[in-house]
């Protein structure tokens, strides 16, 4: 059954983005349904991270349309130029999304708990005694409640990334975006972060994940998109696309990934 607009958490149509003379996104279409997990794969420089950054307004697109949870953030005008909603409305729309980056960006002078409660208190004006129980619940969920009074310098890379996930969840987003969340981690620490993300998928969190972890994408994602040179070359059910890619470029990419 096709998704109705109310089921659609992310809708992007014909998104174009250039940096100067370099064209990075060349007419990307993306549709993500509620509770769907979408993995975006592709080689470095294919436009994956830029697409994610355009979805949550860290980058502005040149033309195209983007709607988040049924609200248009940006739409083309009659001259085929992207026109954004007023800044206040964009902030409200972007508050529906949490983002986890390659590098954890934790505040080094704050404890784990302080890192998690800071944004809800400042951005959402939630009182400390109200947000602390939620933060502790989230830290428990990512297996780090015992570390709540530690500082980031006392944590492993995998633990820092799990704190970053808890911090994003503390804003109670409807959608989570992950930009290669394990690429800065040693291989033995990758598993604990992927396990945390798998739990989120089981809890029906809508997620878009840029990743090089093919096994994780195959097992956890509902849909996989393969990007190359700024376009989505192939998309389909995760197991089907990774096990039986149809496009030659997808085949070459996956072959190289499974060899490495």
Short mmCIF file of C-alpha atoms in Angstrom, two decimals:
data_model
loop_
_atom_site.label_atom_id
_atom_site.label_comp_id
_atom_site.label_asym_id
_atom_site.label_seq_id
_atom_site.Cartn_x
_atom_site.Cartn_y
_atom_site.Cartn_z
CA UNK A 1 0.00 0.00 0.00
CA UNK A 2 1.55 3.36 -0.92
CA UNK A 3 2.35 5.68 1.97
CA UNK A 4 0.03 8.60 2.48
CA UNK A 5 1.55 12.02 3.11
CA UNK A 6 0.70 11.60 6.81
CA UNK A 7 2.87 8.45 6.94
CA UNK A 8 5.75 10.31 5.30
CA UNK A 9 8.32 11.61 7.77
CA UNK A 10 10.79 12.87 5.16
CA UNK A 11 9.94 13.87 1.60
CA UNK A 12 12.61 15.36 -0.64
CA UNK A 13 12.04 16.02 -4.33
CA UNK A 14 14.64 16.95 -6.93
CA UNK A 15 17.15 18.32 -4.45
CA UNK A 16 20.13 20.09 -6.00
CA UNK A 17 23.10 21.42 -4.06
CA UNK A 18 26.41 22.86 -5.25
CA UNK A 19 29.43 24.26 -3.47
CA UNK A 20 30.69 26.87 -5.90
CA UNK A 21 31.36 25.07 -9.18
CA UNK A 22 31.15 21.62 -7.54
CA UNK A 23 27.75 20.00 -8.01
CA UNK A 24 27.21 17.65 -5.05
CA UNK A 25 23.51 16.70 -5.20
CA UNK A 26 21.95 16.36 -8.65
CA UNK A 27 18.21 15.89 -8.34
CA UNK A 28 17.89 13.59 -5.33
CA UNK A 29 14.47 12.19 -4.40
CA UNK A 30 13.95 10.66 -0.97
CA UNK A 31 10.86 9.35 0.83
CA UNK A 32 11.04 7.96 4.36
CA UNK A 33 7.94 6.56 6.04
CA UNK A 34 7.17 6.62 9.76
CA UNK A 35 9.19 3.94 11.63
CA UNK A 36 11.24 3.16 8.52
CA UNK A 37 15.01 2.69 8.75
CA UNK A 38 16.79 3.89 5.61
CA UNK A 39 20.52 3.28 5.12
CA UNK A 40 22.42 5.37 2.58
CA UNK A 41 25.59 3.78 1.24
CA UNK A 42 28.18 4.88 -1.31
CA UNK A 43 31.79 5.89 -1.61
CA UNK A 44 33.24 9.04 -0.04
CA UNK A 45 32.24 12.15 -1.98
CA UNK A 46 29.04 10.64 -3.35
CA UNK A 47 26.84 13.22 -1.56
CA UNK A 48 25.55 11.09 1.32
CA UNK A 49 26.53 13.37 4.20
CA UNK A 50 25.57 16.51 2.28
CA UNK A 51 22.08 15.09 1.75
CA UNK A 52 21.73 14.48 5.49
CA UNK A 53 22.95 17.99 6.27
CA UNK A 54 20.42 19.45 3.82
CA UNK A 55 17.59 17.56 5.53
CA UNK A 56 18.23 19.27 8.86
CA UNK A 57 19.20 22.66 7.44
CA UNK A 58 22.91 22.51 8.22
CA UNK A 59 23.26 23.21 4.49
CA UNK A 60 20.85 25.12 2.25
CA UNK A 61 19.80 23.57 -1.05
CA UNK A 62 19.83 25.45 -4.37
CA UNK A 63 16.57 24.00 -5.68
CA UNK A 64 14.09 21.30 -4.75
CA UNK A 65 11.50 20.61 -2.06
CA UNK A 66 11.93 19.16 1.43
CA UNK A 67 9.12 18.33 3.86
CA UNK A 68 9.70 16.99 7.38
CA UNK A 69 6.81 15.29 9.21
CA UNK A 70 4.31 16.86 6.81
CA UNK A 71 5.66 20.41 7.01
CA UNK A 72 7.38 22.01 4.05
CA UNK A 73 10.75 23.38 5.09
CA UNK A 74 11.72 24.51 1.60
CA UNK A 75 9.93 24.59 -1.77
CA UNK A 76 10.79 25.78 -5.25
CA UNK A 77 9.37 29.04 -6.49
CA UNK A 78 8.32 29.62 -10.11
CA UNK A 79 11.97 30.31 -11.05
CA UNK A 80 12.96 26.84 -9.78
CA UNK A 81 14.82 28.34 -6.82
CA UNK A 82 14.58 26.96 -3.30
CA UNK A 83 12.64 29.24 -0.94
CA UNK A 84 12.82 28.47 2.77
CA UNK A 85 10.18 29.03 5.42
CA UNK A 86 10.90 31.76 8.02
CA UNK A 87 13.75 30.88 10.42
CA UNK A 88 11.46 30.39 13.40
CA UNK A 89 9.39 27.82 11.52
CA UNK A 90 12.52 26.05 10.30
CA UNK A 91 13.74 25.72 13.90
CA UNK A 92 10.43 24.12 14.88
CA UNK A 93 10.65 21.71 11.95
CA UNK A 94 14.29 20.82 12.62
CA UNK A 95 13.48 20.18 16.30
CA UNK A 96 11.69 17.04 15.08
CA UNK A 97 15.08 15.61 14.08
CA UNK A 98 18.03 14.49 16.14
CA UNK A 99 21.44 14.10 14.51
CA UNK A 100 24.49 12.07 15.48
CA UNK A 101 27.76 12.88 13.74
CA UNK A 102 30.99 10.98 13.08
CA UNK A 103 32.67 12.92 15.88
CA UNK A 104 30.85 13.03 19.15
CA UNK A 105 31.05 16.80 19.87
CA UNK A 106 30.47 16.31 23.59
CA UNK A 107 31.21 19.24 25.91
CA UNK A 108 34.48 18.20 27.60
CA UNK A 109 33.87 20.31 30.73
CA UNK A 110 30.47 18.72 31.41
CA UNK A 111 29.65 15.32 32.87
CA UNK A 112 27.81 12.73 30.80
CA UNK A 113 24.51 13.66 32.48
CA UNK A 114 25.11 17.38 31.96
CA UNK A 115 25.82 16.77 28.27
CA UNK A 116 22.48 14.99 27.89
CA UNK A 117 20.33 17.54 29.78
CA UNK A 118 21.91 20.75 28.45
CA UNK A 119 19.98 21.15 25.16
CA UNK A 120 16.50 20.28 26.53
CA UNK A 121 17.02 22.81 29.34
CA UNK A 122 18.29 25.61 27.08
CA UNK A 123 16.32 25.00 23.87
CA UNK A 124 13.08 23.56 25.25
CA UNK A 125 13.22 25.35 28.63
CA UNK A 126 12.58 22.09 30.47
CA UNK A 127 13.33 22.29 34.21
CA UNK A 128 16.33 20.30 35.42
CA UNK A 129 14.30 18.11 37.80
CA UNK A 130 12.00 17.18 34.91
CA UNK A 131 14.68 16.32 32.37
CA UNK A 132 17.09 14.43 34.66
CA UNK A 133 14.83 11.32 35.00
CA UNK A 134 14.43 11.16 31.19
CA UNK A 135 18.18 11.62 30.71
CA UNK A 136 18.90 8.83 33.18
CA UNK A 137 16.39 6.59 31.44
CA UNK A 138 18.11 7.26 28.10
CA UNK A 139 21.57 6.65 29.56
CA UNK A 140 20.26 3.37 30.95
CA UNK A 141 18.91 2.53 27.50
CA UNK A 142 22.36 3.03 25.93
CA UNK A 143 24.03 1.13 28.80
CA UNK A 144 25.78 4.11 30.39
CA UNK A 145 23.80 5.09 33.48
CA UNK A 146 26.78 4.13 35.68
CA UNK A 147 28.87 6.71 33.78
CA UNK A 148 26.49 9.65 34.30
CA UNK A 149 28.95 11.53 36.54
CA UNK A 150 32.02 10.83 34.39
CA UNK A 151 33.53 13.31 31.97
CA UNK A 152 33.99 12.59 28.23
CA UNK A 153 37.76 12.21 28.72
CA UNK A 154 37.05 9.18 30.92
CA UNK A 155 35.04 7.40 28.20
CA UNK A 156 35.98 5.21 25.24
CA UNK A 157 35.03 6.34 21.73
CA UNK A 158 32.12 3.92 21.66
CA UNK A 159 30.84 5.20 24.98
CA UNK A 160 31.12 8.81 23.78
CA UNK A 161 29.07 7.99 20.71
CA UNK A 162 26.40 6.31 22.82
CA UNK A 163 26.24 9.43 25.00
CA UNK A 164 25.84 11.47 21.79
CA UNK A 165 22.90 9.23 20.84
CA UNK A 166 21.30 9.68 24.28
CA UNK A 167 21.85 13.44 23.99
CA UNK A 168 20.05 13.55 20.63
CA UNK A 169 17.19 11.43 22.00
CA UNK A 170 16.79 13.76 25.01
CA UNK A 171 15.31 16.33 22.63
CA UNK A 172 12.56 13.73 21.94
CA UNK A 173 12.85 13.82 18.15
CA UNK A 174 10.54 11.99 15.79
CA UNK A 175 13.40 11.24 13.37
CA UNK A 176 17.05 10.34 13.96
CA UNK A 177 19.76 11.10 11.39
CA UNK A 178 23.12 9.34 11.69
CA UNK A 179 26.15 10.48 9.69
CA UNK A 180 28.61 7.57 9.67
CA UNK A 181 28.34 7.21 13.46
CA UNK A 182 30.97 4.45 13.68
CA UNK A 183 33.57 5.68 11.21
CA UNK A 184 35.72 7.35 13.90
CA UNK A 185 35.67 4.25 16.12
CA UNK A 186 38.00 1.31 16.47
CA UNK A 187 36.38 -1.87 15.08
CA UNK A 188 35.93 -3.43 18.54
CA UNK A 189 33.92 -0.38 19.70
CA UNK A 190 31.68 -0.25 16.63
CA UNK A 191 29.47 -3.12 17.75
CA UNK A 192 28.23 -1.42 20.92
CA UNK A 193 27.08 1.65 18.95
CA UNK A 194 25.40 -0.45 16.26
CA UNK A 195 23.62 -2.45 18.98
CA UNK A 196 22.23 0.80 20.43
CA UNK A 197 20.99 1.83 16.98
CA UNK A 198 19.45 -1.60 16.46
CA UNK A 199 17.46 -1.13 19.68
CA UNK A 200 16.17 2.20 18.35
CA UNK A 201 15.04 0.44 15.16
CA UNK A 202 13.24 -2.18 17.27
CA UNK A 203 11.52 0.70 19.12
CA UNK A 204 10.23 1.92 15.72
CA UNK A 205 12.27 5.12 15.58
CA UNK A 206 12.35 6.62 12.08
CA UNK A 207 16.01 6.69 11.06
CA UNK A 208 18.20 7.71 8.14
CA UNK A 209 21.71 6.31 8.47
CA UNK A 210 24.74 7.09 6.33
CA UNK A 211 26.99 4.09 6.93
CA UNK A 212 29.82 1.93 5.64
CA UNK A 213 28.67 -0.98 7.82
CA UNK A 214 27.13 -3.22 5.16
CA UNK A 215 26.22 -6.06 7.50
CA UNK A 216 24.37 -3.64 9.79
CA UNK A 217 22.58 -2.01 6.83
CA UNK A 218 21.52 -5.43 5.55
CA UNK A 219 20.14 -6.61 8.89
CA UNK A 220 18.66 -3.45 10.42
CA UNK A 221 17.58 -1.19 7.55
CA UNK A 222 14.27 -1.61 5.75
CA UNK A 223 15.51 0.22 2.67
CA UNK A 224 19.00 0.84 1.29
CA UNK A 225 19.89 3.65 -1.12
CA UNK A 226 23.15 3.58 -3.08
CA UNK A 227 24.47 7.02 -3.98
CA UNK A 228 27.15 7.79 -6.54
CA UNK A 229 28.25 11.18 -7.90
CA UNK A 230 25.34 13.05 -6.34
CA UNK A 231 22.48 10.83 -7.47
CA UNK A 232 20.64 7.82 -6.05
CA UNK A 233 21.69 5.10 -8.46
CA UNK A 234 19.71 2.26 -6.92
CA UNK A 235 17.33 1.73 -4.01
CA UNK A 236 15.37 -1.20 -2.67
CA UNK A 237 14.74 -3.53 0.27
CA UNK A 238 17.97 -3.86 2.25
CA UNK A 239 18.66 -7.58 1.90
CA UNK A 240 17.65 -7.59 -1.75
CA UNK A 241 19.83 -4.65 -2.73
CA UNK A 242 22.91 -5.75 -0.80
CA UNK A 243 22.67 -9.42 -1.82
CA UNK A 244 21.52 -8.88 -5.41
CA UNK A 245 22.36 -5.36 -6.64
CA UNK A 246 21.06 -4.69 -10.15
CA UNK A 247 23.15 -1.69 -11.15
CA UNK A 248 26.74 -2.31 -12.27
CA UNK A 249 28.07 0.59 -10.19
CA UNK A 250 26.30 -0.77 -7.08
CA UNK A 251 27.75 -4.20 -7.78
CA UNK A 252 31.27 -2.78 -8.03
CA UNK A 253 30.89 -0.77 -4.83
CA UNK A 254 29.53 -3.67 -2.78
CA UNK A 255 32.17 -6.01 -4.16
CA UNK A 256 34.89 -3.59 -3.02
CA UNK A 257 33.26 -3.21 0.42
CA UNK A 258 33.05 -6.93 1.07
CA UNK A 259 36.64 -7.44 -0.06
CA UNK A 260 37.99 -4.79 2.29
#
